Amino acid sequence: MSGSIYGRLFQVSTWGESHGAAIGVVIDGCPAGLKLQESDIQAFLNRRKPGQSKYTTMRQETDQVEILSGIFEGYTTGTPISLMVRNQDQRSRDYSNIASVYRPGHADYTFTQKYGFRDYRGGGRSSGRETIGRVAAGAVASALLNELGIHICTYAKSIGPICVDESDYHYNEINENKLYMPNNEIAKHASEYLDKMLENSDSAGGIIECRVEGLPVGIGEPVFDKLDSCLAQAIFSIGAVKAFEIGDGFHVAELNGSTNNDAFYVKDNEIHKKTNHSGGVLGGMSDGDTLIFRTAIKPTPSIAQPQQTVTEDKKNTELVIKGRHDPIIVPRAVVVVESMAAITIADLLLQNMHSRLDGIKKFYDC
Amino acid sequence: MSGSIYGRLFQVSTWGESHGAAIGVVIDGCPAGLKLQESDIQAFLNRRKPGQSKYTTMRQETDQVEILSGIFEGYTTGTPISLMVRNQDQRSRDYSNIASVYRPGHADYTFTQKYGFRDYRGGGRSSGRETIGRVAAGAVASALLNELGIHICTYAKSIGPICVDESDYHYNEINENKLYMPNNEIAKHASEYLDKMLENSDSAGGIIECRVEGLPVGIGEPVFDKLDSCLAQAIFSIGAVKAFEIGDGFHVAELNGSTNNDAFYVKDNEIHKKTNHSGGVLGGMSDGDTLIFRTAIKPTPSIAQPQQTVTEDKKNTELVIKGRHDPIIVPRAVVVVESMAAITIADLLLQNMHSRLDGIKKFYDC
Amino acid sequence: MSGSIYGRLFQVSTWGESHGAAIGVVIDGCPAGLKLQESDIQAFLNRRKPGQSKYTTMRQETDQVEILSGIFEGYTTGTPISLMVRNQDQRSRDYSNIASVYRPGHADYTFTQKYGFRDYRGGGRSSGRETIGRVAAGAVASALLNELGIHICTYAKSIGPICVDESDYHYNEINENKLYMPNNEIAKHASEYLDKMLENSDSAGGIIECRVEGLPVGIGEPVFDKLDSCLAQAIFSIGAVKAFEIGDGFHVAELNGSTNNDAFYVKDNEIHKKTNHSGGVLGGMSDGDTLIFRTAIKPTPSIAQPQQTVTEDKKNTELVIKGRHDPIIVPRAVVVVESMAAITIADLLLQNMHSRLDGIKKFYDC
Amino acid sequence: MSGSIYGRLFQVSTWGESHGAAIGVVIDGCPAGLKLQESDIQAFLNRRKPGQSKYTTMRQETDQVEILSGIFEGYTTGTPISLMVRNQDQRSRDYSNIASVYRPGHADYTFTQKYGFRDYRGGGRSSGRETIGRVAAGAVASALLNELGIHICTYAKSIGPICVDESDYHYNEINENKLYMPNNEIAKHASEYLDKMLENSDSAGGIIECRVEGLPVGIGEPVFDKLDSCLAQAIFSIGAVKAFEIGDGFHVAELNGSTNNDAFYVKDNEIHKKTNHSGGVLGGMSDGDTLIFRTAIKPTPSIAQPQQTVTEDKKNTELVIKGRHDPIIVPRAVVVVESMAAITIADLLLQNMHSRLDGIKKFYDC
């Protein structure tokens, strides 16, 4: 791993800035023989595209992906897969008044301290557009997981203070509202909340939840590359994430062993758990149950309200951010969370293959 | 990184099981010239040792560390540092009734599925004793951080439902009570709660909080090795962790941009933040403020109450765990959290050194 | 590192096949502030381009590089640098008769066994065009090395049996003949030899030598990432390489300690070596002397002479390779060798920065 | 990989200096279920032990290995395997006159420049004793390879100018003479040559050759982790190595395509090569033939003859090395070469398992 390379066997190398020529990703380690075409990837990218609702940014991009390598006659060849999306609508003039100012809540300050200067246009590498590479790679990882009977379902559990309780989950409604909430009714209330945010030139955050079904038991590499460790890193690498939890999450701090342990039982010669407080991870490895995790996304920092801040040459100043900005990024982040989960799980599925000698001998016909 | 190797430049490779001959760690990449002796490491290990209070396990181990390599005349040489602690009190007989049973809440089941069998004695590699290697390495990392003016303070913020509010923090009291809580008075209440757990043959969890002072701005490697990403992975790799958050954490989901952004201002020609909702991390890099994170530890799974479970040959059974077990591991986990934070930060401090050409030219006198 | 990612801090991720849409590379870890423009990279690529002499392939490609990310206002930003070259002349029809045949000396057979099938057009990923990504990255690494006063000189020491002895080296003539030999006169003889190869529908190999000046002492990471180890891996990763040696190379096997050791002496308060049998590497680290290494390139496997081989469905057959093929690749490989050396040295220069505590404290102003 | 950690899945982390408390290795990623006991490892270590013949050093060490973790009831558990050998005979006084002097041909100078100071006793980390860790790990890797029907044969092909031609190979005689040459008769001549070296207070080098049988086709990860690339790095990481070649090696530079290509043919429905100029590697992957490589070891730098050198405070001086030193290390290096080959191949065998989707689906019963 490195700054822009994630994974050990299924490796993802992202590149590109908001206002550069293009944004993309190179996937190294995807096994050969996977059926893959541009539309598979485009479907994922369309879920993060700007301009989907009145609440997401008005930047006009078609975000058409191009497969540059790694596919032959419709199947992956086992060689690196290079995917690219050209930037089209990069209106630099929108950012001129912030070129020498550190926007609160953004990486401007830290980036400049680290590198000496920054591409100030649109957030540069810290821009939400950087997620294009992750999502494109996530589409490939998901195709691989589907072949192995593993499916991921991701949604906005809460937008601001409006939350969907588990008892109100209608999974089929996730794609029926523009906020990707698992309940159309509650999504309406969230909409009204966001209308207020737009009026107040403010923004909101939310919580995204993700469930993975079909994982074999034992996925994860103790002790440092545990399934939950790797997921935590992957999800936290998404901009604006400030929290991550598995299963009962922070609530475990108030439980007792008797209320938190998941009892085992056998049915039809298969082992099951009575409850799922663990969230599908035990000892850092998948336990056969649904993998459940949640992450909190902070409110979009770019708001039109006047803010106190400083200039690059250390003078106090007031900033009013102009231009087009998301009052909420949670809906667009849903597919990003799903993508990072897919990439992480794909990587660990590959790593798990060499855990036992008998499995290796069987693979090599010994 | 791999299953048992953590880090990119400051690399930590742990080994050892609960009932094996010894437990240890090899640290590769520690710079030469750091003053280091066994007592520095022993001080850290003593904070995790069993038998410290009536609430921690009664296993008798002196856990004396031996430095086997990497030090010459009191200073690190830049070569790998090998540290080892011999296991002494490994009473195997305590575990005989669970050899072929999967204990709820433990890694027995997942471990056996992954590897085909397991060392059932005392939890094997999943045992809490595995943290000896991490803590020994954490002592070395901390010594390095101290040389750079960076200090870490870690404590139990809550034990079960008993929580210390930030307004009641008395940092100097952390080492005055056996629960490492930042308030002796509240620690007493927590004690009473734990006495009840012991009576009920049950266990409790808690929340550990960690603050880091003195970090230079810009530490962290976007986009995948961000400071918060790496910390999340490091902390989640500790057994029993189920949640991790930075700054306002999950609470950000209910805030707005106007209430979550930290305004910048200049004072004495230095840039500061008015508030610290970010918890010291912005865009995945340190922002000069105190780094603050929290993690939730689940209740110890080993309780004496009867539990429903299954045998390795898939038969339903009831399990009563005998022997000596922690009703609470949070106090002993405090130094483990601190160690993983130290190791992660040390690694990122080294990685940051090659971010800018001018810094590299200065280093090489060009 | 992985199949298509090289390096630990200065990381190079290549992608692309001979007949895919494009070929490229992503460089992660290049420090910010390095002056860089397309012409710097184009200069390197032009040295490997096809169609330079009658001895190199007649494939028509302009190989124009495009910088897609990582540069802002003429300087690297510290973010990933994505470089791409579009394939133009991919005449698939030239390869139709070999689609289901394993060409001797090529990776067809091994590739198909490993991945189940292969992109048979033009050698796919095993094609010499894959080196475009390496050379583009090599240009960036070289720019970095130049900033640090390090310079690399690479040339063809021998073509087939025609060899230039060290006493006949005229470094200034390297770029004056199309074979990149350090002696125009001897290059003429080599030309005549190659004319004969063309007549015989045969091919030749050769030896490339490389000298690096200006390396600081101590570059290389014992014990596994030694300077010579990393160079050996980097050079051997180039297709057609079958040997690598440093300094006196294989000849050391016949020397004695008294004739192989390089004595030290002091002059003008600086330490020097009387001789350079070590080739500039001692204990796996640079010793301040010129770094000298050599590599042997095998003859191009694609020859027009009839060859005995097999089909993919295991039938014996005779193969006559049609189309355009290099009778010699050594001249075009010179810049590839130079590029891999530059990338490797850049990576180790960055890794060396954290060897000593005093250097780290100085960097962080402690 | 890092300075002291080698490998991507089968990872080897060595530690220890010549005069430290002990020397050892941690192996992470060895699959569970491999039968392993101390005697398996001891057999390998005994081949490198000092004091085997009058030509090897007189340092008295029993080099008894202790398994500290990773084994349970005679089988590997899939957890890290820690192996250790205590240093016993560390006569520091033998090195007092060289504490502040840079010995020619040794790493004293480069090590001190890199780290600021060095453990001068016995070569510290650069000592030949460092290979103990590699050889112990090599024993484990070899046990794994044997399970997969892969066998390695290594020997001294030449000692100084005394060389065994391939036509004179008697493999069964390798372990019958103390020089590990594949011909007792020629080994006698080599002995006489070494007697002369001892008389002259000089030393000699040699060439080690290695053959691997039974490799499946397709092992190696293009483009950077090719089989030959990884072997080159692994072998070159051994101290005193100055050259490495595969198959026809440097000789390919004088061959033509027609004489260097290996023709394919089918027999009994299996694909074979008529010749083996490739040395068993094609396109960076194993081609089913015997893998053959050679490496050159330079003469031991520590000779008793007076040598010109410098002191640490930059004064010219003459050095006479006292104490016990190998006039030849080639015989003891044979098992080190074999070990590094075993480790590299084991790692690549594991990495190869995820190349194809059908193999992955089969593994997961999909």
PDB file of C-alpha atoms in Angstrom, chain D residues 1 116 210 219 286 296 300:
ATOM      1  CA  MET D   1       9.394  -5.817   1.181  1.00  0.00           C
ATOM      2  CA  GLY D 116      26.113   7.305  11.728  1.00  0.00           C
ATOM      3  CA  CYS D 210      21.304 -24.200  -8.658  1.00  0.00           C
ATOM      4  CA  ILE D 219       5.089 -19.377 -11.863  1.00  0.00           C
ATOM      5  CA  SER D 286       8.559 -21.015 -15.310  1.00  0.00           C
ATOM      6  CA  ALA D 296      29.286 -15.490  -8.497  1.00  0.00           C
ATOM      7  CA  THR D 300      36.327 -13.204   1.266  1.00  0.00           C
TER       8      THR D 300
END
